[in-house]
Coordinates of C-alpha atoms and ligand atoms in Angstrom, one line a residue:
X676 CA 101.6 146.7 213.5
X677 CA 97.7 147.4 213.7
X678 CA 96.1 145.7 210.5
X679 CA 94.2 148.4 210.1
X680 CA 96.9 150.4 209.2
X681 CA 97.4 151.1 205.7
X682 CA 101.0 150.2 206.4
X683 CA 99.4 146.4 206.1
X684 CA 100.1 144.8 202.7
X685 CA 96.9 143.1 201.5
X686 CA 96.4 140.4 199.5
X687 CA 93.2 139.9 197.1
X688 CA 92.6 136.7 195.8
X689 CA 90.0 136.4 192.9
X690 CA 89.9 138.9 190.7
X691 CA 86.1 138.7 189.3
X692 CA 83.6 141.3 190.3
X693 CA 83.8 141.6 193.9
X694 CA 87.6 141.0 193.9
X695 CA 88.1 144.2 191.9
X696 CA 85.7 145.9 194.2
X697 CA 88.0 145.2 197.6
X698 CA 91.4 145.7 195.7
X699 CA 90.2 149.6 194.5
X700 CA 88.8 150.5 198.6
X701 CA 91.7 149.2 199.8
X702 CA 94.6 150.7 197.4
X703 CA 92.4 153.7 197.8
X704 CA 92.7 153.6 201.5
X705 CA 96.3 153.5 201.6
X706 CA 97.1 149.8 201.3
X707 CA 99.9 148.0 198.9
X708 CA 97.8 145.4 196.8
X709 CA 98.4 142.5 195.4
X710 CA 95.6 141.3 193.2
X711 CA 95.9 137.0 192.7
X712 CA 93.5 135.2 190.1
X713 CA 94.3 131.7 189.0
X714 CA 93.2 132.5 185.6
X715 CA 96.1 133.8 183.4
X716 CA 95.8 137.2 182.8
X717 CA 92.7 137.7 184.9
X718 CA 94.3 140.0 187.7
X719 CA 96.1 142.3 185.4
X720 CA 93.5 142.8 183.3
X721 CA 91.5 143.6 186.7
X722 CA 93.9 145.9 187.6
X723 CA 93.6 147.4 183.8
X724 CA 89.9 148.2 184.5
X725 CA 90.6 149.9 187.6
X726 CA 92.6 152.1 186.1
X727 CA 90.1 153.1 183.4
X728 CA 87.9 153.1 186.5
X729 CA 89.7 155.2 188.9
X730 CA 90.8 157.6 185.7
X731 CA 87.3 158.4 185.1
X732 CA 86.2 158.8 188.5
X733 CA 89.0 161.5 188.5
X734 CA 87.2 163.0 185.4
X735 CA 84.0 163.6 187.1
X736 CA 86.0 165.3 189.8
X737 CA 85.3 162.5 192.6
X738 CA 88.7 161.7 193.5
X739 CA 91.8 163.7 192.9
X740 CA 94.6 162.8 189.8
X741 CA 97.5 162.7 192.9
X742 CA 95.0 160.2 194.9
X743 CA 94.5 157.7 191.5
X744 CA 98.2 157.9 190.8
X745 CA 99.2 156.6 194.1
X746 CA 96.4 154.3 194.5
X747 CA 97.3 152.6 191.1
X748 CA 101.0 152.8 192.3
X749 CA 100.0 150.6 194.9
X750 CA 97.9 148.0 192.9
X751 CA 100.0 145.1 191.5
X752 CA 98.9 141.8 190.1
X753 CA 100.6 139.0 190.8
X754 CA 100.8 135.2 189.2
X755 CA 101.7 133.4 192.5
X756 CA 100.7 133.7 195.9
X757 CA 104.2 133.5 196.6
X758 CA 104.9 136.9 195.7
X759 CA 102.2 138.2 198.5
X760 CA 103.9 136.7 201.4
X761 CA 104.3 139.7 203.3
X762 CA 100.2 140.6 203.3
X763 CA 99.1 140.9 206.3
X764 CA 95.8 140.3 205.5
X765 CA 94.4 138.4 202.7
X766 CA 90.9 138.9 201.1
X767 CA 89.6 136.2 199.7
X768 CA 87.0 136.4 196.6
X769 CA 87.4 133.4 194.6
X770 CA 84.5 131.0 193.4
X771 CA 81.5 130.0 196.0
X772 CA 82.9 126.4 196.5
X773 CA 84.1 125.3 199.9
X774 CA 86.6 122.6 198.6
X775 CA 87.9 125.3 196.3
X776 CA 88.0 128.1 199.5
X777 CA 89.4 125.7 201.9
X778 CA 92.4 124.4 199.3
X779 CA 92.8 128.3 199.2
X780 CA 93.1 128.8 202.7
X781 CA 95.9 125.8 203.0
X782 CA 98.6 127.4 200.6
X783 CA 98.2 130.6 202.1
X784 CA 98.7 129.6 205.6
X785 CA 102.1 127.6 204.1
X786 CA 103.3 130.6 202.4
X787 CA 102.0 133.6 204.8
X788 CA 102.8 134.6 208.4
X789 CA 101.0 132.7 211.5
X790 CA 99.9 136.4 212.2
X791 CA 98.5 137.4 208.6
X792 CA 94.6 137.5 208.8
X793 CA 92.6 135.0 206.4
X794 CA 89.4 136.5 205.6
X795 CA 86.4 135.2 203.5
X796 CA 84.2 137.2 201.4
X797 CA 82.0 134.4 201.1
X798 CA 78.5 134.5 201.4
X799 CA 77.2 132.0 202.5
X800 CA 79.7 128.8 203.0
X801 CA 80.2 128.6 207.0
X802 CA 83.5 130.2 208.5
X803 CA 83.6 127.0 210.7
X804 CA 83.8 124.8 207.9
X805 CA 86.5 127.4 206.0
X806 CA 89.1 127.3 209.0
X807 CA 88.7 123.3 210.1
X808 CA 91.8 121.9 209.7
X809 CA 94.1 125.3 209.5
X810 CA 97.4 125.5 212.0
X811 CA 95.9 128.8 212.9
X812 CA 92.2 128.6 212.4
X813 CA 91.5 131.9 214.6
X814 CA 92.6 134.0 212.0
X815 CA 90.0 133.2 210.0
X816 CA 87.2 135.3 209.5
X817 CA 84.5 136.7 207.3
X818 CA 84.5 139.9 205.7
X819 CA 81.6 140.2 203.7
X820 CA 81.3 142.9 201.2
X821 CA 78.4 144.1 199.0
X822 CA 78.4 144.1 195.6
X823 CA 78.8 146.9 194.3
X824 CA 81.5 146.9 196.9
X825 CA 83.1 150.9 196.2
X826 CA 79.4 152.1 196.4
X827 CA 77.8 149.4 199.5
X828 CA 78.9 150.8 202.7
X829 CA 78.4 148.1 204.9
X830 CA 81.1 144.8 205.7
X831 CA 79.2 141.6 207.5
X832 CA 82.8 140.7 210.3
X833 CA 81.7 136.9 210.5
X834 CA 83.1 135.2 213.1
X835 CA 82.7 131.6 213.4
X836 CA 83.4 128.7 216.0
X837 CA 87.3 129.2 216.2
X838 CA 87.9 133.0 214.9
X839 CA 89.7 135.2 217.6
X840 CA 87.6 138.0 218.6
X841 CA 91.0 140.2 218.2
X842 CA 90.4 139.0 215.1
X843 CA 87.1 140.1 214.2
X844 CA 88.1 143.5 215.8
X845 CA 90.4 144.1 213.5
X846 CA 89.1 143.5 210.6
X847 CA 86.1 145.9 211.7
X848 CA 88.4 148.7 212.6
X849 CA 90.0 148.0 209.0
X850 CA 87.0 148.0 207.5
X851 CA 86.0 151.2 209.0
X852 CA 89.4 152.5 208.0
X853 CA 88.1 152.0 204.5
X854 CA 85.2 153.7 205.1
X855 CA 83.3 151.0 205.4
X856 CA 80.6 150.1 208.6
X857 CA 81.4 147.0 210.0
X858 CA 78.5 144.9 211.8
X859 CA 79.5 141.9 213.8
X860 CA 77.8 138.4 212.8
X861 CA 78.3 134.8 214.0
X862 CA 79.0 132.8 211.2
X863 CA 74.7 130.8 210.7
X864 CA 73.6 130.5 207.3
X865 CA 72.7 134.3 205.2
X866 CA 74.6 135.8 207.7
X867 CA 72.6 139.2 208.9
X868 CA 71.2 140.3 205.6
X869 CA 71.1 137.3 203.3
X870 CA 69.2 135.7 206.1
X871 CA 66.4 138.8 207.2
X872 CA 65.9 139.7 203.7
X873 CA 64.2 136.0 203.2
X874 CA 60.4 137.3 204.1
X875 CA 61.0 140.0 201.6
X876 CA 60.8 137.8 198.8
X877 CA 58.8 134.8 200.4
X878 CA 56.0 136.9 201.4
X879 CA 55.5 138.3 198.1
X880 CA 55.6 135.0 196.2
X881 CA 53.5 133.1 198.7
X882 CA 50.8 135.9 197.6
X883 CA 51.7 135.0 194.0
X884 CA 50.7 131.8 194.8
X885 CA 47.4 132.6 196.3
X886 CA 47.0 134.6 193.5
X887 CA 46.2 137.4 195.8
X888 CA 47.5 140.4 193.7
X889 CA 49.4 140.8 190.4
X890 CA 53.5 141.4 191.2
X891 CA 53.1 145.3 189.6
X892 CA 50.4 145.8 192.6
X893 CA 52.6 144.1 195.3
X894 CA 55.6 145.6 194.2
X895 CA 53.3 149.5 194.6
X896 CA 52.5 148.4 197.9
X897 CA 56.1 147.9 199.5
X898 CA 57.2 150.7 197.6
X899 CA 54.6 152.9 199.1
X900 CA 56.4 152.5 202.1
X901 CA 60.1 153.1 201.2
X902 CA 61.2 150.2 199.9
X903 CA 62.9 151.0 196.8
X904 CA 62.2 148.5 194.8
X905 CA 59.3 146.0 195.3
X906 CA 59.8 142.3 195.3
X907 CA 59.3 141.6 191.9
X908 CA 61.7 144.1 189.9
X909 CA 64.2 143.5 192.7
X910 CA 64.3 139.2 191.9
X911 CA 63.7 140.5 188.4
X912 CA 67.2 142.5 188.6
X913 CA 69.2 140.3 191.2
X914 CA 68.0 137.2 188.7
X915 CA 65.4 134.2 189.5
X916 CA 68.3 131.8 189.4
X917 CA 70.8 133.5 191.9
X918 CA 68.0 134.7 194.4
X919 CA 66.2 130.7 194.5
X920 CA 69.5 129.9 194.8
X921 CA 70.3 131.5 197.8
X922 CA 66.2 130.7 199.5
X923 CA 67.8 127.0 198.4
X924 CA 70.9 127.5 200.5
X925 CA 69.9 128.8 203.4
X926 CA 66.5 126.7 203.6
X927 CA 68.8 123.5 203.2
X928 CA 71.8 124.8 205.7
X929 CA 68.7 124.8 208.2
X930 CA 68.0 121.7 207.7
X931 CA 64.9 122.3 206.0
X932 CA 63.2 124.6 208.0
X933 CA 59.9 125.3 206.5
X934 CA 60.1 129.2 207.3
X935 CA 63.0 129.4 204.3
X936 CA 61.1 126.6 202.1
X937 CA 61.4 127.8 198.8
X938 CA 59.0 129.0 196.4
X939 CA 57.1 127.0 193.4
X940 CA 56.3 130.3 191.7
X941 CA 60.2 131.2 191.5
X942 CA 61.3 127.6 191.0
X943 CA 58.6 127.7 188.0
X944 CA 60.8 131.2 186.1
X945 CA 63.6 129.4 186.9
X946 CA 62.6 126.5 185.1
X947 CA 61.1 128.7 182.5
X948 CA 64.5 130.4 181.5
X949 CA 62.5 133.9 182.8
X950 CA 65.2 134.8 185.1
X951 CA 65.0 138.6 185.0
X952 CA 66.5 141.4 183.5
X953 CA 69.4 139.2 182.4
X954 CA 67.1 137.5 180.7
X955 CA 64.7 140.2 178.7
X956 CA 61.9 138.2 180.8
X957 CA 61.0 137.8 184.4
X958 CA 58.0 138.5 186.4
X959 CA 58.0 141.6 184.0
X960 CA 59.5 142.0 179.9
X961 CA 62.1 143.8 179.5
X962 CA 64.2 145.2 176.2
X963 CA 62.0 146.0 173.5
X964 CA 58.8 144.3 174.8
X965 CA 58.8 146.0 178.4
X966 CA 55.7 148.1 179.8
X967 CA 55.2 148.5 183.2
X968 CA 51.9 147.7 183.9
X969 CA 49.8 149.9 185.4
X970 CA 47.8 149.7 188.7
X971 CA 44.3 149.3 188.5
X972 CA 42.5 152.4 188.4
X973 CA 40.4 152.6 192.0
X974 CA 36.5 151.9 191.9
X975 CA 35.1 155.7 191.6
X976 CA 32.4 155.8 194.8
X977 CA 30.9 158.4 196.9
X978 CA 32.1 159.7 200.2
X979 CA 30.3 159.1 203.3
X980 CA 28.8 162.5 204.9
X981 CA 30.3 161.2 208.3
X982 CA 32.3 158.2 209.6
X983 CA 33.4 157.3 213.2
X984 CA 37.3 156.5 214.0
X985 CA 38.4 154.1 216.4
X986 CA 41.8 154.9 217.4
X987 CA 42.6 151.9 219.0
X988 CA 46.0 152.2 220.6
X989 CA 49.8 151.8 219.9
X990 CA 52.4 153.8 217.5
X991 CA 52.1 153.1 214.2
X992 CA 47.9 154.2 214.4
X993 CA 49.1 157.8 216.0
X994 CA 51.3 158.3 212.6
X995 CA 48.4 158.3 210.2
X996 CA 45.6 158.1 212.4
X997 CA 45.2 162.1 213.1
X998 CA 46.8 162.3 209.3
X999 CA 43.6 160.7 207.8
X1000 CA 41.1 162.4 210.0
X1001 CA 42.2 166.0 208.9
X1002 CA 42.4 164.7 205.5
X1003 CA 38.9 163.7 205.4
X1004 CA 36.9 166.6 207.2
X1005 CA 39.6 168.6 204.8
X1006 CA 37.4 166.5 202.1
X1007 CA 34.1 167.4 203.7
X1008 CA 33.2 164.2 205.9
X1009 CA 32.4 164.9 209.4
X1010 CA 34.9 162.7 211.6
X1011 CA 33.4 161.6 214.9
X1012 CA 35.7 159.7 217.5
X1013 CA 34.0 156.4 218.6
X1014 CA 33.8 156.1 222.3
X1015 CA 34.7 153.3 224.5
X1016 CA 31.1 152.4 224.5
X1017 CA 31.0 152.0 220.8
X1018 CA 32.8 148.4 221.3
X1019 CA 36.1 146.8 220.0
X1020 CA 39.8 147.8 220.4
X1021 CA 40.0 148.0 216.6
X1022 CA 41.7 151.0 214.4
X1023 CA 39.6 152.2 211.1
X1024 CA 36.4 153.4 211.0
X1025 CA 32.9 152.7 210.6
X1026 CA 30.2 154.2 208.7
X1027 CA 26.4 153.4 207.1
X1028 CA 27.0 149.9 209.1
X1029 CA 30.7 149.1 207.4
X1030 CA 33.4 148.5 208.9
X1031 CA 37.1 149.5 207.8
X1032 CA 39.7 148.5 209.5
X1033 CA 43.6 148.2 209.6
X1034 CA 44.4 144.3 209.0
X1035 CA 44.9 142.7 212.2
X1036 CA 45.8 139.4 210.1
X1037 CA 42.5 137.9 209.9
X1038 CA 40.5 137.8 206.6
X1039 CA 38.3 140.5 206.0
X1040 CA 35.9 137.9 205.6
X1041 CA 36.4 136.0 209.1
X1042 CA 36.5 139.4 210.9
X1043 CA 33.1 140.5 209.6
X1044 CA 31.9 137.1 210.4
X1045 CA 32.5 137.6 213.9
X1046 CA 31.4 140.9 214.5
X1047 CA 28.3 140.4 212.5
X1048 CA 29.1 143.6 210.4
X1049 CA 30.4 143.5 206.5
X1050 CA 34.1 144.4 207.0
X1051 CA 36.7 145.7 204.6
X1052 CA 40.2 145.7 205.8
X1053 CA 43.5 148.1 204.9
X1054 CA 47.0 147.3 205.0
X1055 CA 49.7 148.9 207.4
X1056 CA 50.4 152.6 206.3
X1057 CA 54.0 153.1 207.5
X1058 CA 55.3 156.5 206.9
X1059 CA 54.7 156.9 203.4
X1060 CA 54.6 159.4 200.7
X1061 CA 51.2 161.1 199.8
X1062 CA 48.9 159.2 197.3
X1063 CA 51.0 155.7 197.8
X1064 CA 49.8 152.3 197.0
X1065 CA 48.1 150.7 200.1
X1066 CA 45.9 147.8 199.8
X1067 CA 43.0 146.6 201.0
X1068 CA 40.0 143.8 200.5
X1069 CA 36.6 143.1 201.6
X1070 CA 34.5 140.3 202.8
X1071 CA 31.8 138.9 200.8
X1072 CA 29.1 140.5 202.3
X1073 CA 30.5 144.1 201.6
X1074 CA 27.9 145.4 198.5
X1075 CA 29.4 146.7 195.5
X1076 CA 28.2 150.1 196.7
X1077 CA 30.2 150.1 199.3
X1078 CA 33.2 148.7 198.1
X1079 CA 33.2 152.1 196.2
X1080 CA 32.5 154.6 198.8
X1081 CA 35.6 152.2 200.6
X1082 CA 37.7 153.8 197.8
X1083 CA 36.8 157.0 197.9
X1084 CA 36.8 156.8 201.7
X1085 CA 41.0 155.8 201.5
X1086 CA 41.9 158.1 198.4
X1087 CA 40.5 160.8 200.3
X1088 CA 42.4 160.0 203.5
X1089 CA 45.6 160.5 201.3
X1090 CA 46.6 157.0 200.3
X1091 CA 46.2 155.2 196.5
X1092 CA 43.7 152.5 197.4
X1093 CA 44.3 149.5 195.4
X1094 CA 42.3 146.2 196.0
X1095 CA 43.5 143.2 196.3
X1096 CA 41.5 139.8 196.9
X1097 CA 40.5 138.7 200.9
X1098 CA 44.4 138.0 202.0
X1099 CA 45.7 137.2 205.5
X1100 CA 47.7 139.9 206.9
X1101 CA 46.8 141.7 203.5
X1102 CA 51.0 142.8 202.0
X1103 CA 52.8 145.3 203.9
X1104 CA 52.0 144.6 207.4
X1105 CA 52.8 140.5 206.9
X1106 CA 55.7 141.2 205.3
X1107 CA 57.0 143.7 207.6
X1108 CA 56.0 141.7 210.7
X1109 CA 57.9 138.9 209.1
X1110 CA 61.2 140.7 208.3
X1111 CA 60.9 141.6 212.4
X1112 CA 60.3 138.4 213.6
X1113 CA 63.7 136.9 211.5
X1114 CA 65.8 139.4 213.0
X1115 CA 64.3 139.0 216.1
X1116 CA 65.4 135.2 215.8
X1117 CA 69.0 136.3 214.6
X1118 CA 68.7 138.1 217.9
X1119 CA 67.4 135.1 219.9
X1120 CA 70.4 133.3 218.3
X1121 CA 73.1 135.2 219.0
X1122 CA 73.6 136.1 215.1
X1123 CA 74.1 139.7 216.1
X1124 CA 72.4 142.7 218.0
X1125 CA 69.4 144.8 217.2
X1126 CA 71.3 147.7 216.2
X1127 CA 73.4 145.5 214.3
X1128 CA 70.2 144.7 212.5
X1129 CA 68.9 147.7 211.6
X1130 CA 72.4 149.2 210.3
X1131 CA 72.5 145.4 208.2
X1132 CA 69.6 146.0 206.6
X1133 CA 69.7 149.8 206.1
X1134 CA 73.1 150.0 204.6
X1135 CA 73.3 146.3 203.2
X1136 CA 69.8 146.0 201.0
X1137 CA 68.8 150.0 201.5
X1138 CA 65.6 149.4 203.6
X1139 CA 63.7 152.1 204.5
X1140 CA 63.9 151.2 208.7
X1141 CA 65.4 148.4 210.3
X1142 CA 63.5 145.8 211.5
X1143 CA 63.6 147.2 215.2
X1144 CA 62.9 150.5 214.2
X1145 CA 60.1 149.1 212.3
X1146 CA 58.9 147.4 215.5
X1147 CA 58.8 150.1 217.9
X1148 CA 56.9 152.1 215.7
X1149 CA 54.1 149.7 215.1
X1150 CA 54.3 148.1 218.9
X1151 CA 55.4 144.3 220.1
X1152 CA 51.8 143.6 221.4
X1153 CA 50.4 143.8 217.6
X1154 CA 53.2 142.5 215.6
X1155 CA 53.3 138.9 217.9
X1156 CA 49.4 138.9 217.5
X1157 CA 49.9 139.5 213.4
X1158 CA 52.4 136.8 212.9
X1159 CA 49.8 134.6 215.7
X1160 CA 47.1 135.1 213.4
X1161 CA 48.7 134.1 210.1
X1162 CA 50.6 130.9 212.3
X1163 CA 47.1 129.7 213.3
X1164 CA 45.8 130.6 209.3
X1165 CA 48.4 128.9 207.3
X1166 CA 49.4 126.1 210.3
X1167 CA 52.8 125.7 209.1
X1168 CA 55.9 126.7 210.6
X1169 CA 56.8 129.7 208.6
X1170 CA 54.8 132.0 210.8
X1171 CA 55.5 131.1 214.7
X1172 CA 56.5 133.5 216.2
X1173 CA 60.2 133.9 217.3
X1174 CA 61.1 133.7 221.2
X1175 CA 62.7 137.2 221.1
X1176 CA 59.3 138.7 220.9
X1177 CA 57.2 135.9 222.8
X1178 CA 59.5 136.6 226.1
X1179 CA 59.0 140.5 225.5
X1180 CA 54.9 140.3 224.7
X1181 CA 54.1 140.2 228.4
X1182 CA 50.6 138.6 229.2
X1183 CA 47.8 141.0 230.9
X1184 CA 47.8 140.8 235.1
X1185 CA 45.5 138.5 236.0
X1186 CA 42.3 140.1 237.9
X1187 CA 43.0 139.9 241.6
X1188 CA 46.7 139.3 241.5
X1189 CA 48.2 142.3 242.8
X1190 CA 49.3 142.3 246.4
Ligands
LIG1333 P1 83.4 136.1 190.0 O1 83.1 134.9 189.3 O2 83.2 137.4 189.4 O3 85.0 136.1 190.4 C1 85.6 135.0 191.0 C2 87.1 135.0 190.5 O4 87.8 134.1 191.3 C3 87.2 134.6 189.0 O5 88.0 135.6 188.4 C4 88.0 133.3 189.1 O6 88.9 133.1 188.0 C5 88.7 133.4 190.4 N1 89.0 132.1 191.0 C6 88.3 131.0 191.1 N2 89.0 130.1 191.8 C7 90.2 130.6 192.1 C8 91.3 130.1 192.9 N3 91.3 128.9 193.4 N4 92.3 130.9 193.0 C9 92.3 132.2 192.5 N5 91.3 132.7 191.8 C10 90.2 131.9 191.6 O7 82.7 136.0 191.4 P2 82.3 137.2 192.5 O8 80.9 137.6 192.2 O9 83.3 138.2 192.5 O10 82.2 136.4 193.8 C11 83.4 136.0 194.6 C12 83.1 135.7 196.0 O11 82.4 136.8 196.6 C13 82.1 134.5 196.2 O12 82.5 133.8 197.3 C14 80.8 135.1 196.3 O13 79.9 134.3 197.0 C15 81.1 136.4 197.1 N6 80.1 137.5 197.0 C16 79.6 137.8 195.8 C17 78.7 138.9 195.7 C18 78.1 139.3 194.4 O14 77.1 140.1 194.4 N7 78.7 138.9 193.2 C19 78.4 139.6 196.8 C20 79.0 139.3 198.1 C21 79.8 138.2 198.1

């Protein structure tokens, strides 16, 4: 019998949150469930819930009465793991504790069959480490849901040093079965998503730390470009504690990498008791006290009569480039396009002897050091909706006069300027290149394909792209020079750049060469 079939008897053991969550989509996709807790009286007050659950689901017309009946039919708690021996697979959602896991994993495999899969929800003790020691350690795999899991479509199928690739197939086909999409990951620490997500939060505090911009201004900036939420309300709601916990985990299980080190900013609310929502009190109040906070308003200036674009080349500049022209002759500036001649491969545009131009990673400052022209720089527009949050900063020697006709210069090109102070990479664009270059290292490593990637991060954390969608629309060439710059800024390790790219970014043919 195919374990996919619903004809397989599954067995769910840990009845807390994500327990629940796997015994309803799998009585709902056909399965017999039994639902194991060692607390007494856990699972059948689980199963309790689910039926108040499933009954008011019925209500709001999502799932039929006939469908609820049988799938509650289905659904049995049970006090002993010896009344599941006939599951065929077992889901295991018990506490984040490997000793605790692996006792687990030992009375099942003396009370099950040698063919009955043993899968882990865990997320983020190793696979390896789970089925060391088992008669049958091939069986073992990971099937990593999201919380919540009825609503989170995708399933992480970890497979580690020992698991049977039958295995793993399996196990995706059955999650599928359950409507579910099932990525393939080799068992490293985070995973796909626990692991990509890291630059989301780590770029964001690290500009905390340089006291860059406030979080309400960072979190309008990623937001502008589809993220849901920014940074800051997302720690805020997933909780200071559990998130630094997790930067903790997986900076440790690689043996303190520095690109995973955790944050002093988040170690500091952690300390503080200010660990989000749960809380009433994180990076922002909540309960009675909240406010958002609003963005600065933008510095009111004049427009320019007529500025000159330099296109530059690559993907990302053809999205908004011929978007921003039309926008400002439709505000009354007469756009020229700069020639060859006019010097520089740069993308912005230049006007009463200013520079504006989209952040190549360098300081505004540096940049108009070495061109010998007061530069101001602006962040990455990916597709975004009108009037969103983009940032941008200037170098010292841009006058207060033209930091205002800067303004005016973005907000008529469409975008909500908002300034931040002279940063490296500015927000969007360092994050963004960072998020690509750790999936292009779980690439590199073997963790799981590009595709896999961008479906991980998509369905798993709702981003906007994936991180290889992200990367062909802004072009390999400029993301590895990005991440260069900020390497050869900060001088740590967070920034080099991962060999998936560095074997793709070809150098230029060397004058003479060709045969
Ligand atoms: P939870 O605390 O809500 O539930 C865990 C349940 O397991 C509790 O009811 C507890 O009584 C029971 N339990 C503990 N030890 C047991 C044992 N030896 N035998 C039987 N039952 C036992 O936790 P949760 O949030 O549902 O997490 C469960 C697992 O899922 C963990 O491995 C966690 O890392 C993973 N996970 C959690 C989330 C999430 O967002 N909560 C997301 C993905 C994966």
């Amino acid at each position: 019998m195919s374990h996919s079939s619903p004809a397989t008897p599954v067995l769910v053991v840990g009845a807390g949150i994500m327990g629940a969550g796997i015994a309803q989509v799998a009585a709902l996709a056909g399965h017999h469930v039994w639902l194991h807790d060692n607390r007494p009286g856990a699972a059948a007050a689980a199963c309790t819930q689910l039926a108040t659950t499933l009954r008011g689901l019925a209500a709001k017309g999502r799932l039929t009465d006939a469908a609820v009946d049988e799938a509650l039919a289905r659904l049995h708690p049970v006090d002993a793991l010896d009344a599941a021996a006939r599951a065929g697979l077992v889901v295991e959602a018990i506490v984040e504790q490997l000793d605790a896991k692996r006792a687990l994993l030992r009375e099942l495999e003396a009370r099950l069959s040698p063919t009955a899969i043993l899968a882990s929800n865990t997320s983020s003790i190793s696979i390896t480490a789970l089925a060391r020691g088992l008669a049958h350690p091939g069986r073992v795999v990971g099937m990593h849901f999201f919380n919540p899991v009825p609503l989170m479509k995708l399933v992480e199928v970890v497979s580690g040093l020992h698991t049977d690739p039958a295995v793993a197939d399996q196990v995706a086909a059955l999650a599928t079965a359950w409507g579910k999409t099932a990525v393939h990951a080799r068992s490293t620490p985070g995973f796909i998503v626990n692991r990509i997500a890291r630059p989301y939060y780590a770029e964001t505090l690290a500009l905390l730390q340089e006291r860059v911009a406030p979080p309400e201004v960072l979190d309008a900036c990623l937001r502008g470009v589809g993220f849901r939420m920014g940074p800051c309300e997302l720690m805020d709601l997933i909780g200071h504690d559990t998130n630094f916990a997790v930067t903790e985990s997986v900076y440790g299980a690689n043996f303190g990498d520095k690109r995973y080190q955790p944050s002093l900013v988040q170690r500091e609310l952690v300390d503080g008791g200010w660990l989000g929502r749960k809380s009433g009190r994180g990076f922002y109040p909540y309960g009675e006290a909240a406010a958002t906070p609003a963005l600065p308003e933008p510095l009111a200036g004049t427009l320019p009569g007529r500025v000159r674009w330099h296109g530059g080349a690559g993907n990302a500049v053809a999205a908004f480039g011929q978007r921003w022209c039309e926008a400002l002759a439709a505000a009354g500036v007469q756009v020229e396009q700069a020639s060859s001649e006019d010097g520089g491969d740069w993308v912005g545009m230049a006007w009463d002897g200013l520079r504006l131009a989209l952040t190549d990673g360098r300081l505004a400052a540096h940049r108009g050091a070495a061109d010998g022209v007061p530069t101001a720089v602006f962040d990455l527009p990916l597709p975004s909706a009108p009037g969103a949050a983009l940032a941008w900063a200037a170098g010292p020697d841009v006058s207060d006069a033209a930091l205002a006709t800067v303004a005016a210069v973005l907000a008529a090109a469409g975008v909500r300027p908002v300034q931040i102070e002279d940063a490296a990479g500015c927000v969007v664009a360092r994050t963004v290149a960072m998020l690509i270059n750790e999936a292009a290292d779980a690439v590199q490593q073997g963790v799981c394909s590009p595709e896999g990637a961008d479906l991980a991060m998509k369905l798993g954390v709702n981003y906007p792209a994936g991180p290889f969608e992200w990367l062909q629309r802004w072009e390999l060439p400029a993301v590895v020079a990005l991440l260069d710059t900020l390497d050869a800024f900060y001088r740590g390790e967070r920034y080099r750049v991962s060999p998936w790219l560095r074997r793709r970014c070809l150098p230029p043919r060397r004058a003479g060469s060709a045969r």
